CSV table of C-alpha atoms and ligand atoms in Angstrom, one decimal:
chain,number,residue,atom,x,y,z
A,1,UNK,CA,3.0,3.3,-29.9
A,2,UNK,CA,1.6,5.0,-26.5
A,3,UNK,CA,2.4,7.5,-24.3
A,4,UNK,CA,2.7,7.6,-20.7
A,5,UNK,CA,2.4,4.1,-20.2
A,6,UNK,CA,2.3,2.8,-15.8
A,7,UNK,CA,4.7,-0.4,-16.2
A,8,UNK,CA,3.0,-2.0,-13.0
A,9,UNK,CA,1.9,-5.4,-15.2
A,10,UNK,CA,5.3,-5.4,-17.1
A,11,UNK,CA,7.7,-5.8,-13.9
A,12,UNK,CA,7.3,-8.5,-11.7
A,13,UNK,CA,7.9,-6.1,-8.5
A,14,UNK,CA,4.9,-4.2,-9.4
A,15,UNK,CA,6.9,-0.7,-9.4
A,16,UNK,CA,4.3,1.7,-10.6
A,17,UNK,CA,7.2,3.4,-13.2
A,18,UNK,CA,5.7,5.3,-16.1
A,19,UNK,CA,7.3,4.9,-19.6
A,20,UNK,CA,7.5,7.8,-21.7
A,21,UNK,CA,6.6,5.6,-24.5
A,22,UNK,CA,5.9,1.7,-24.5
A,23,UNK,CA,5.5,-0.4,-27.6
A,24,UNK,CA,4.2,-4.1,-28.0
A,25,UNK,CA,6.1,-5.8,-30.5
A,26,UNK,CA,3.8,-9.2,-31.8
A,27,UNK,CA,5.9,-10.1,-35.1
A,28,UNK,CA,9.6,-9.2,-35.6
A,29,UNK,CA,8.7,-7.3,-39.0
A,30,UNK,CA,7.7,-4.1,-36.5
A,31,UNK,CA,10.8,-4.0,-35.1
A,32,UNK,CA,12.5,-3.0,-38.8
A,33,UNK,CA,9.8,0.0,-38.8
A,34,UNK,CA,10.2,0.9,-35.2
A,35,UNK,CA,14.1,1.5,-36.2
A,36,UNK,CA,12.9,4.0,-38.2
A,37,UNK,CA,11.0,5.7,-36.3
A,38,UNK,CA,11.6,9.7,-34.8
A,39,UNK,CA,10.7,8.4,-31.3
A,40,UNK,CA,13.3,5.5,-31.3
A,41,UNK,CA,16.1,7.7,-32.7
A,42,UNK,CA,15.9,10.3,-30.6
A,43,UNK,CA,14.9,8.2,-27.0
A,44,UNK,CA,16.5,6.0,-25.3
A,45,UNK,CA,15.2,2.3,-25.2
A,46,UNK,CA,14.8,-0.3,-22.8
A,47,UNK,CA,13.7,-4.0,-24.0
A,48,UNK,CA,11.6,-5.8,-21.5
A,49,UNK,CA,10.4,-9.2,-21.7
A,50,UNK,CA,8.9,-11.0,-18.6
A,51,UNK,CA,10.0,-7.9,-16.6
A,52,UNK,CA,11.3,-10.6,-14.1
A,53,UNK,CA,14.8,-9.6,-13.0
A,54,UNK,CA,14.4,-5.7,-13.5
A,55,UNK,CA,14.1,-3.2,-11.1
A,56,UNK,CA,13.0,0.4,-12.2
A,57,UNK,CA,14.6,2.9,-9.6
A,58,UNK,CA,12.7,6.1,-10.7
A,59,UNK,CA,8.9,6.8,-10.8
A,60,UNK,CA,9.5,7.9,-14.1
A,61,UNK,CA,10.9,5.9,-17.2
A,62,UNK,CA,12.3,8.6,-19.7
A,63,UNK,CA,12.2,6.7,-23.1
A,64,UNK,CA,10.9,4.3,-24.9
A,65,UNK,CA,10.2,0.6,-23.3
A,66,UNK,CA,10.1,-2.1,-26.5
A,67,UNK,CA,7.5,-5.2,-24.9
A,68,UNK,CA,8.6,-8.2,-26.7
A,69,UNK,CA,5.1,-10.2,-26.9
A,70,UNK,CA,5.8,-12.7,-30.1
A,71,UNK,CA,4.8,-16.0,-30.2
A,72,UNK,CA,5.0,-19.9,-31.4
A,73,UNK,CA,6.9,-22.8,-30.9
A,74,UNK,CA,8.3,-25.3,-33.8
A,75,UNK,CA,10.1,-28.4,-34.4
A,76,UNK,CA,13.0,-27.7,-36.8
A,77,UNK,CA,14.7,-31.3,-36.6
A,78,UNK,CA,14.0,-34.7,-34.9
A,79,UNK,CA,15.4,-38.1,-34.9
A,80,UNK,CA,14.9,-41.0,-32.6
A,81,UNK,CA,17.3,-39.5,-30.1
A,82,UNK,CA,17.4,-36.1,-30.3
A,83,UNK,CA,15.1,-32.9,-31.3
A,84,UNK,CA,15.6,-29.2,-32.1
A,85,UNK,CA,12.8,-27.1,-30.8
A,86,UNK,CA,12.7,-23.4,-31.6
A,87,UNK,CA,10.6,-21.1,-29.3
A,88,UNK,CA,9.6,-17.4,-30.1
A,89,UNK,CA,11.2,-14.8,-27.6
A,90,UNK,CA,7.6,-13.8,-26.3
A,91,UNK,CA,6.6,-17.5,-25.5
A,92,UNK,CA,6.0,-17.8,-21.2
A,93,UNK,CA,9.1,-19.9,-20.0
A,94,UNK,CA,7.2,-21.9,-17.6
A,95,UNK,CA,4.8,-23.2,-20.1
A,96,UNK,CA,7.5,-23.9,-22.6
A,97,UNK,CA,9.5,-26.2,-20.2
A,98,UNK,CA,6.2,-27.8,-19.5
A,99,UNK,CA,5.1,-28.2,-23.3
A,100,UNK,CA,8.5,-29.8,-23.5
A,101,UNK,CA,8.3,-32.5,-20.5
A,102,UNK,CA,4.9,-33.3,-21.5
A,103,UNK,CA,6.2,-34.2,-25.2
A,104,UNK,CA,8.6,-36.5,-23.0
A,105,UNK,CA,11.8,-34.2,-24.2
A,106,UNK,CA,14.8,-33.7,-21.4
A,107,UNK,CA,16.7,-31.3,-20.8
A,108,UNK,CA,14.8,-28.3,-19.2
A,109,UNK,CA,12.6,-29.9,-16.6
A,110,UNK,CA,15.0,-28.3,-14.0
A,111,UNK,CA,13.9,-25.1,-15.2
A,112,UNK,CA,10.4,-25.5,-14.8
A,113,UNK,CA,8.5,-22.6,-13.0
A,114,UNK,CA,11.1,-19.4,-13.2
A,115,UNK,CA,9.0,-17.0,-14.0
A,116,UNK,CA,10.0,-15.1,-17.2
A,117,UNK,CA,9.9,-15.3,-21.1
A,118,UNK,CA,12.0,-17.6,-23.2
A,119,UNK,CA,13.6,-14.1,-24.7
A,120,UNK,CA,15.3,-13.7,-21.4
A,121,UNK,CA,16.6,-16.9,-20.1
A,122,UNK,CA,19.7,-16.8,-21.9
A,123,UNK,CA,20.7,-13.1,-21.4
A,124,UNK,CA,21.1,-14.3,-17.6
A,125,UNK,CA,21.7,-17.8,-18.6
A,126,UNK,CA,18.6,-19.0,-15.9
A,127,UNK,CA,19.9,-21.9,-13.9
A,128,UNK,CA,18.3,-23.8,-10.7
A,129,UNK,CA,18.8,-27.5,-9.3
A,130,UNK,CA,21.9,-28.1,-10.8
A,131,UNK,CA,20.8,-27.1,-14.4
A,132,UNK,CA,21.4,-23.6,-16.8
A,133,UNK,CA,20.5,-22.7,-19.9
A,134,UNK,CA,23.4,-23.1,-21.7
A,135,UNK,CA,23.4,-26.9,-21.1
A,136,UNK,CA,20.2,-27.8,-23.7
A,137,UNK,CA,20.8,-24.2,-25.8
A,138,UNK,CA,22.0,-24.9,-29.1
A,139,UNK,CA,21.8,-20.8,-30.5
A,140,UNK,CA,19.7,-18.2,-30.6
A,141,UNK,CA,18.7,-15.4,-33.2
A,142,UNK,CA,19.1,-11.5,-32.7
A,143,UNK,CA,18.2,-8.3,-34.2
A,144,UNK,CA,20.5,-5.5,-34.0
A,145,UNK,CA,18.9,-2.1,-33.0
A,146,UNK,CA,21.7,0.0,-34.9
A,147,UNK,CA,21.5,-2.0,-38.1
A,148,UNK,CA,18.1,-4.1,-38.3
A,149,UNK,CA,20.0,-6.8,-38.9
A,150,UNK,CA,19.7,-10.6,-37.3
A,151,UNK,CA,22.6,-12.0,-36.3
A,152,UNK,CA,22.5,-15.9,-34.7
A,153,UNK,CA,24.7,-16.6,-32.0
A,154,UNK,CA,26.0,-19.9,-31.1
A,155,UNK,CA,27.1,-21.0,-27.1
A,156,UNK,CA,30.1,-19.8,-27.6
A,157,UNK,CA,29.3,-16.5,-28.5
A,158,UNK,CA,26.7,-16.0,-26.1
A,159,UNK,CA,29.8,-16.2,-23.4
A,160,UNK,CA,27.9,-17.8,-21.1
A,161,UNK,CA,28.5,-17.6,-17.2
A,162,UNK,CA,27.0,-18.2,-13.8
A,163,UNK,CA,24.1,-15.5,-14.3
A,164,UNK,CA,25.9,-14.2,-17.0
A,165,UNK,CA,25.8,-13.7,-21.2
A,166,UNK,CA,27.4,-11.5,-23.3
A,167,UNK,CA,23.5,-9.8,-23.3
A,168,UNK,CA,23.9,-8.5,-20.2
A,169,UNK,CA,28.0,-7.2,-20.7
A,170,UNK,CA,29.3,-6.5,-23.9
A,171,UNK,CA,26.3,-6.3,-26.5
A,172,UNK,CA,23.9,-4.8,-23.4
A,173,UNK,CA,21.2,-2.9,-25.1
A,174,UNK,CA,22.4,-3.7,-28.5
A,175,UNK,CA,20.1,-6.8,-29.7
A,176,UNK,CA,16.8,-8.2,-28.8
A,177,UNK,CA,16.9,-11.6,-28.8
A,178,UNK,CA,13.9,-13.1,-31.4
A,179,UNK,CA,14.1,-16.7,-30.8
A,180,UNK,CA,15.9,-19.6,-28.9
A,181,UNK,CA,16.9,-23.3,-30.1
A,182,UNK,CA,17.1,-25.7,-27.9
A,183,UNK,CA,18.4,-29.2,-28.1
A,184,UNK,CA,16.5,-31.7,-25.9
A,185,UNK,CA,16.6,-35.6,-25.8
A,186,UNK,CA,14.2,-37.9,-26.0
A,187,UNK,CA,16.3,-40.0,-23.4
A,188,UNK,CA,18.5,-38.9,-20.7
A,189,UNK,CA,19.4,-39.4,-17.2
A,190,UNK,CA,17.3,-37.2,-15.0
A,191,UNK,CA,19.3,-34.5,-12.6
A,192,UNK,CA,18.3,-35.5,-9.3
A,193,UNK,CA,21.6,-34.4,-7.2
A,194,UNK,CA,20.5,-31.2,-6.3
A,195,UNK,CA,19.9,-32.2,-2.1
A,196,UNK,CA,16.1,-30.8,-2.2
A,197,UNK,CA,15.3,-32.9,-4.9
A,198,UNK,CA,15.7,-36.2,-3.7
A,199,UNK,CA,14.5,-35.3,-0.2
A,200,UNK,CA,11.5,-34.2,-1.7
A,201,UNK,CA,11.2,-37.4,-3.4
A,202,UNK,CA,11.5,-39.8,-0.8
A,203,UNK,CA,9.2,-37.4,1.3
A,204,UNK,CA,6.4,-38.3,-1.3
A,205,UNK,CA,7.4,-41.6,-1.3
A,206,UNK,CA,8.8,-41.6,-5.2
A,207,UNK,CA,11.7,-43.8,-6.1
A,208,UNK,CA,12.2,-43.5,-9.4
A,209,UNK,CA,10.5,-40.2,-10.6
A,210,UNK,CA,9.4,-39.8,-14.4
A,211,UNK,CA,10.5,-36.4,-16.2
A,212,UNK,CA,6.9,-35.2,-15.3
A,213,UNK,CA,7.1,-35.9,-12.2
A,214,UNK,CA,10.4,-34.3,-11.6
A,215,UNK,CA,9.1,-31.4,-13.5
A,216,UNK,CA,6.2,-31.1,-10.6
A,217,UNK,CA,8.8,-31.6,-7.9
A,218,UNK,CA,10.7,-28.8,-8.9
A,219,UNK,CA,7.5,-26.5,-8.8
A,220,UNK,CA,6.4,-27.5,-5.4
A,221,UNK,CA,10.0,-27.2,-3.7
A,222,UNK,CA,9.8,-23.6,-5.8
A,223,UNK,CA,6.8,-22.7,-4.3
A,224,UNK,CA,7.7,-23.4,-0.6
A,225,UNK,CA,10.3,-21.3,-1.3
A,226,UNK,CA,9.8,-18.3,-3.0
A,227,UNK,CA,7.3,-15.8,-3.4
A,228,UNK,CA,4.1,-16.2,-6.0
A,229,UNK,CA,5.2,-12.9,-8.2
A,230,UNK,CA,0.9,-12.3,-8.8
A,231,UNK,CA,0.4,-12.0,-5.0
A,232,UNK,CA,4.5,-10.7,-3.6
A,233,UNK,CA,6.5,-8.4,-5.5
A,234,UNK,CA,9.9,-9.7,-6.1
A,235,UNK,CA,12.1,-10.5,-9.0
A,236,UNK,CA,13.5,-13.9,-7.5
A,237,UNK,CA,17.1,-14.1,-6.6
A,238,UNK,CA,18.2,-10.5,-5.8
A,239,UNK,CA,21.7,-11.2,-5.1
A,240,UNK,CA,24.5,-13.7,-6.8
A,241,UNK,CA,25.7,-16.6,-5.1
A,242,UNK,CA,29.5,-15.0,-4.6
A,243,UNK,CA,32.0,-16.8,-5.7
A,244,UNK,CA,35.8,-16.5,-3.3
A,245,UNK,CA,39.0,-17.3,-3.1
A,246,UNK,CA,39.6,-20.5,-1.3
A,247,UNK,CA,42.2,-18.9,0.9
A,248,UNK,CA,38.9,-16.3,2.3
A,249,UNK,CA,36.6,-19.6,2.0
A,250,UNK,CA,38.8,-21.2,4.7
A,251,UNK,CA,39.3,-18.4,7.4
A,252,UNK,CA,36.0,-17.5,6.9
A,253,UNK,CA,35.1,-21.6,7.5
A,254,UNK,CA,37.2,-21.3,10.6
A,255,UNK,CA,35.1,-18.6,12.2
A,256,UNK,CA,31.7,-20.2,10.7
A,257,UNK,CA,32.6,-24.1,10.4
A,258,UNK,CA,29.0,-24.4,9.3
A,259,UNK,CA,29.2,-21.9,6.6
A,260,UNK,CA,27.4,-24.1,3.6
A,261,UNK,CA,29.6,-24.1,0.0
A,262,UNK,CA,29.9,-25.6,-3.5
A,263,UNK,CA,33.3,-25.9,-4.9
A,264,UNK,CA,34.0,-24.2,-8.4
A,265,UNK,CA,36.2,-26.2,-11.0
A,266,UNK,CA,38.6,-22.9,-11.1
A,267,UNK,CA,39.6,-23.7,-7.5
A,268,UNK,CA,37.4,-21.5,-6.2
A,269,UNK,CA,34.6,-21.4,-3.5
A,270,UNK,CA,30.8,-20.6,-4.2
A,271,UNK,CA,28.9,-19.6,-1.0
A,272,UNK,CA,24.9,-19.2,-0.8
A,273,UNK,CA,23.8,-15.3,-0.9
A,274,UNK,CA,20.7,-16.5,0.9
A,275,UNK,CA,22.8,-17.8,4.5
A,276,UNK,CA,24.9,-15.0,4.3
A,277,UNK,CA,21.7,-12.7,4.7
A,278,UNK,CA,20.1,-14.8,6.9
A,279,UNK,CA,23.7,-15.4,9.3
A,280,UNK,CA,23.6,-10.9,9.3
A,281,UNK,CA,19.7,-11.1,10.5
A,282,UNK,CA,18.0,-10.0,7.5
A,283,UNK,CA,15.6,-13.1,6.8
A,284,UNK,CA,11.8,-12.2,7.1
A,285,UNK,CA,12.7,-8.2,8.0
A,286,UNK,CA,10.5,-6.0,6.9
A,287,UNK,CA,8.9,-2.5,6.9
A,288,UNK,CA,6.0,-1.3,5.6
A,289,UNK,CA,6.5,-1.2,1.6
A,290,UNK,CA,9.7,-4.4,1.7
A,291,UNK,CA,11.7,-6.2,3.1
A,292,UNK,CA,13.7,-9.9,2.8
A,293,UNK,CA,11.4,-13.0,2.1
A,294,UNK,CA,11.4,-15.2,5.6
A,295,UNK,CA,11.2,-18.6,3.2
A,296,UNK,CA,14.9,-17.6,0.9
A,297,UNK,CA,16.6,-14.7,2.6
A,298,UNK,CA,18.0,-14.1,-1.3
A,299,UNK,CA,15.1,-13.0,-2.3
A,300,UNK,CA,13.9,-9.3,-1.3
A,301,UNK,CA,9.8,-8.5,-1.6
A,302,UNK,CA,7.5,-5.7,-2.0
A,303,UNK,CA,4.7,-6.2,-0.2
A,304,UNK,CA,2.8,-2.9,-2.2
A,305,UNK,CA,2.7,0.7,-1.8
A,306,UNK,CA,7.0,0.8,-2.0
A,307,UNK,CA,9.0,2.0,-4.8
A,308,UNK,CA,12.3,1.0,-6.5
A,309,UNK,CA,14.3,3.5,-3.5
A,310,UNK,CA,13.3,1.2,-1.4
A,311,UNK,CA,14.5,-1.6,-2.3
A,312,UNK,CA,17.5,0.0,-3.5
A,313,UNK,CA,18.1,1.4,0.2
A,314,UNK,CA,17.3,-2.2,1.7
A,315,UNK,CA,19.9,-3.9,-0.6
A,316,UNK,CA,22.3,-1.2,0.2
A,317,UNK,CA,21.8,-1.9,3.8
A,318,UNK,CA,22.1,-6.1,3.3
A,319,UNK,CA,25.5,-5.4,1.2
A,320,UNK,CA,26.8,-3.1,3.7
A,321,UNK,CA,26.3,-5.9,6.7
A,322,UNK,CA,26.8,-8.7,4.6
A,323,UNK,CA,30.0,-7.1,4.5
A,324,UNK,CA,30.7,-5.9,7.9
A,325,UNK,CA,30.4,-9.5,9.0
A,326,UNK,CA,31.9,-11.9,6.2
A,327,UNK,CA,34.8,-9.5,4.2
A,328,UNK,CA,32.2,-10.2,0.9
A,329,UNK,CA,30.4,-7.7,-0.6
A,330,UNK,CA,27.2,-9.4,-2.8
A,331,UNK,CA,26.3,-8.3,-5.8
A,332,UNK,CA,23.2,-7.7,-7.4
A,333,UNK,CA,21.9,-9.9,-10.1
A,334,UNK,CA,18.7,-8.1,-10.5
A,335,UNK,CA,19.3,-5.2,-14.1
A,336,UNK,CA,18.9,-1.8,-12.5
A,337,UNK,CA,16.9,0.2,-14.8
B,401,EPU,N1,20.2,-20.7,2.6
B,401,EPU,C1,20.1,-20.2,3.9
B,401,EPU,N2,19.1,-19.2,4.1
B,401,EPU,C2,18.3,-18.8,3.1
B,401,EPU,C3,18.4,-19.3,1.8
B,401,EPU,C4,19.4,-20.2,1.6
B,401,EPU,O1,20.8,-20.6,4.8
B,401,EPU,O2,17.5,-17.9,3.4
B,401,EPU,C5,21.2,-21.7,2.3
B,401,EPU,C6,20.5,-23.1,2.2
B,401,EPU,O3,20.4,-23.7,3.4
B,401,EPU,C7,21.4,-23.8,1.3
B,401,EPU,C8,22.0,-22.8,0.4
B,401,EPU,O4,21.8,-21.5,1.0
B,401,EPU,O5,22.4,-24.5,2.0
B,401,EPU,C9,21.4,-22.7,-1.0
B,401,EPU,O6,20.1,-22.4,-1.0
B,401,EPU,P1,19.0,-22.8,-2.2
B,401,EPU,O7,19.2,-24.2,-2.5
B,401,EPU,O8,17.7,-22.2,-1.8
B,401,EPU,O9,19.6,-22.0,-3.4
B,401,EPU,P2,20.3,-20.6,-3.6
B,401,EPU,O10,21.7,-20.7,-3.9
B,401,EPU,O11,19.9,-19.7,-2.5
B,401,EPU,C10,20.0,-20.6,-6.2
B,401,EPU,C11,19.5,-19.8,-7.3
B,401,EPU,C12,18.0,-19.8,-7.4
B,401,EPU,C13,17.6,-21.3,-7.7
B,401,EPU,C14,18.2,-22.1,-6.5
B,401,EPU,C15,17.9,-23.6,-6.7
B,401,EPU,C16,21.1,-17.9,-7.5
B,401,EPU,C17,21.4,-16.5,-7.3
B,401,EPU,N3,19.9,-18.4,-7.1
B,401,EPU,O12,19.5,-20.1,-5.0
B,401,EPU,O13,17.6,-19.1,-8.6
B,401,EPU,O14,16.2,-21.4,-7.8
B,401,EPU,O15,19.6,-22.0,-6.4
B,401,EPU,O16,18.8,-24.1,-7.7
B,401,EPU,O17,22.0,-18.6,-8.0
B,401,EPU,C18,16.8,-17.0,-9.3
B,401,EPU,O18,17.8,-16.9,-10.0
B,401,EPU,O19,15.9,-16.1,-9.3
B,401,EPU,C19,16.6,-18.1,-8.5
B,401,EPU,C20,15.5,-18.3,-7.7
């Protein structure tokens, strides 16, 4: 364990927070003696994988951060059809969904190139170009900080939602994910629906893609759009896509005919974060330390030298005229730490 520990590496804004204490965790066996340890009784913990969708609002962290680093990657069942992968929670997500697409497995290729660890993608249930988590997640396993127990959880008890998992709501703080299953095919058809995608096809002159080559679509129409997290600060998507009453949806369509939206199967209306920014003048502001990403208006940046105020004042400041403007307040979906 160390002391005093600056977590500018371990969160992709590059805050320059200081952790009280900070411990790497390589095999799931330390975690039984950490519970047991004076430090972990008596301070309060924060488990950080990727550091990819947390923002640390003090200079100071005043606990103990656990760093989830444990790795490997295993077949536990195949056929001629289907396969059950298990991935460590430490494994890099990018390079899992890769490893997967080049062993010719579907399912995740939609996912490729979110930043993050496989640990995290199902406590906010990652999604992009049409796909989430849940839809190739067959369970995951968990160990209980009060008890040093591991518990699996199925789909169901993971509850699931837009952004959402029962990780992040009811159980929040109370496990630390270990490892993920997955269930890929060998053959499926490939999501191409998602409007980018196929215009990004045709643009490169590709009619019928192979899952690798979707796979490399997805990361070039990711990187035109959002910010390398080794050069810009950022933690991707800041804000949730709000979901609204179809009854708001169509004044608000009345006032803004071109007000772009995605029907949700419980009758309600999802509408992009990222025009509702951009409609209230916030896409490519900046100051000195942040500001709002000029490519995806949903995505806020430091550019170096800032601190998690800042960003908490500038997301204040989009909420507040998001507001003014549309009736919808947006919510974060960044963890505030
Ligand atoms: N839009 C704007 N201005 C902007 C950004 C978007 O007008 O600055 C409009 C676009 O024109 C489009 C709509 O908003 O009509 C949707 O934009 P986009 O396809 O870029 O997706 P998004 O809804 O803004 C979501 C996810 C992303 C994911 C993309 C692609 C959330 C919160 N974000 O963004 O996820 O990559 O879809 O599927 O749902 C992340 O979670 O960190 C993330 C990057």
């Amino acid at each position: 364990m160390k002391t005093n520990v600056n977590l500018q590496p371990y969160n992709s804004f590059g805050f320059n927070t200081v952790a009280k204490y900070f411990v790497e965790i390589n095999d799931i066996q330390e975690l039984e003696v950490l519970i047991t340890t004076d430090v972990f009784k008596q301070e309060k913990h924060l488990v950080l994988s990727g550091g990819n969708n947390v923002l640390f609002q003090n200079d100071v962290f005043d606990g103990l951060v656990i760093f989830i680093n444990t790795k490997g990657i295993e077949i536990l069942t195949e056929d001629e059809n289907e396969i059950i992968v298990r991935a460590q929670a430490g494994e890099d997500w990018p390079d899992f969904v890769k490893f997967t697409v080049c062993k010719g497995w579907h399912g995740l290729e939609n996912l490729a190139h979110i930043p993050g660890k496989v640990g995290a993608a199902p406590v906010q249930n990652i999604g992009a170009y049409g796909i989430e988590l849940k839809d190739s997640f067959l369970q995951c396993e968990a160990f209980e900080l009060e008890t040093g127990k591991t518990k699996v959880f199925g789909k169901e008890g993971c509850r699931f939602g837009y952004r959402e998992s029962i990780f992040k709501n009811e159980l929040k703080g109370q496990f630390i994910i270990t490892s993920v299953d997955f269930l890929l095919k060998k053959n499926a058809p490939l999501h191409l629906d998602y409007g980018n995608i196929k215009a990004y096809l045709e643009q490169n002159g590709i009619e019928k893609p192979t899952l690798l080559q979707l796979h490399d679509a997805i990361c070039a129409i990711r990187d035109a759009k959002l910010p390398d997290v080794k050069q810009i600060g950022s933690a991707g998507s800041f804000f949730k896509n709000p979901v609204i009453e179809k009854a708001q949806f169509e004044a608000l369509q009345k006032e803004f005919p071109n007000i772009p939206h995605y029907d949700e199967p419980n009758g309600k209306v999802k509408v992009p974060a990222g025009w509702l920014i951009e409609q209230a003048g916030w896409k490519g502001w900046r100051n000195e330390h942040v500001g709002v990403y000029d490519k995806q208006a949903l995505v806020l940046v430091h550019y170096g030298g800032g601190n998690g105020h800042d960003i908490v004042e500038l997301a204040r400041k989009i909420q507040d005229s998001v507001e003014a403007k549309f009736g919808i307040r947006i919510s974060p979906e960044v963890n505030f730490v």
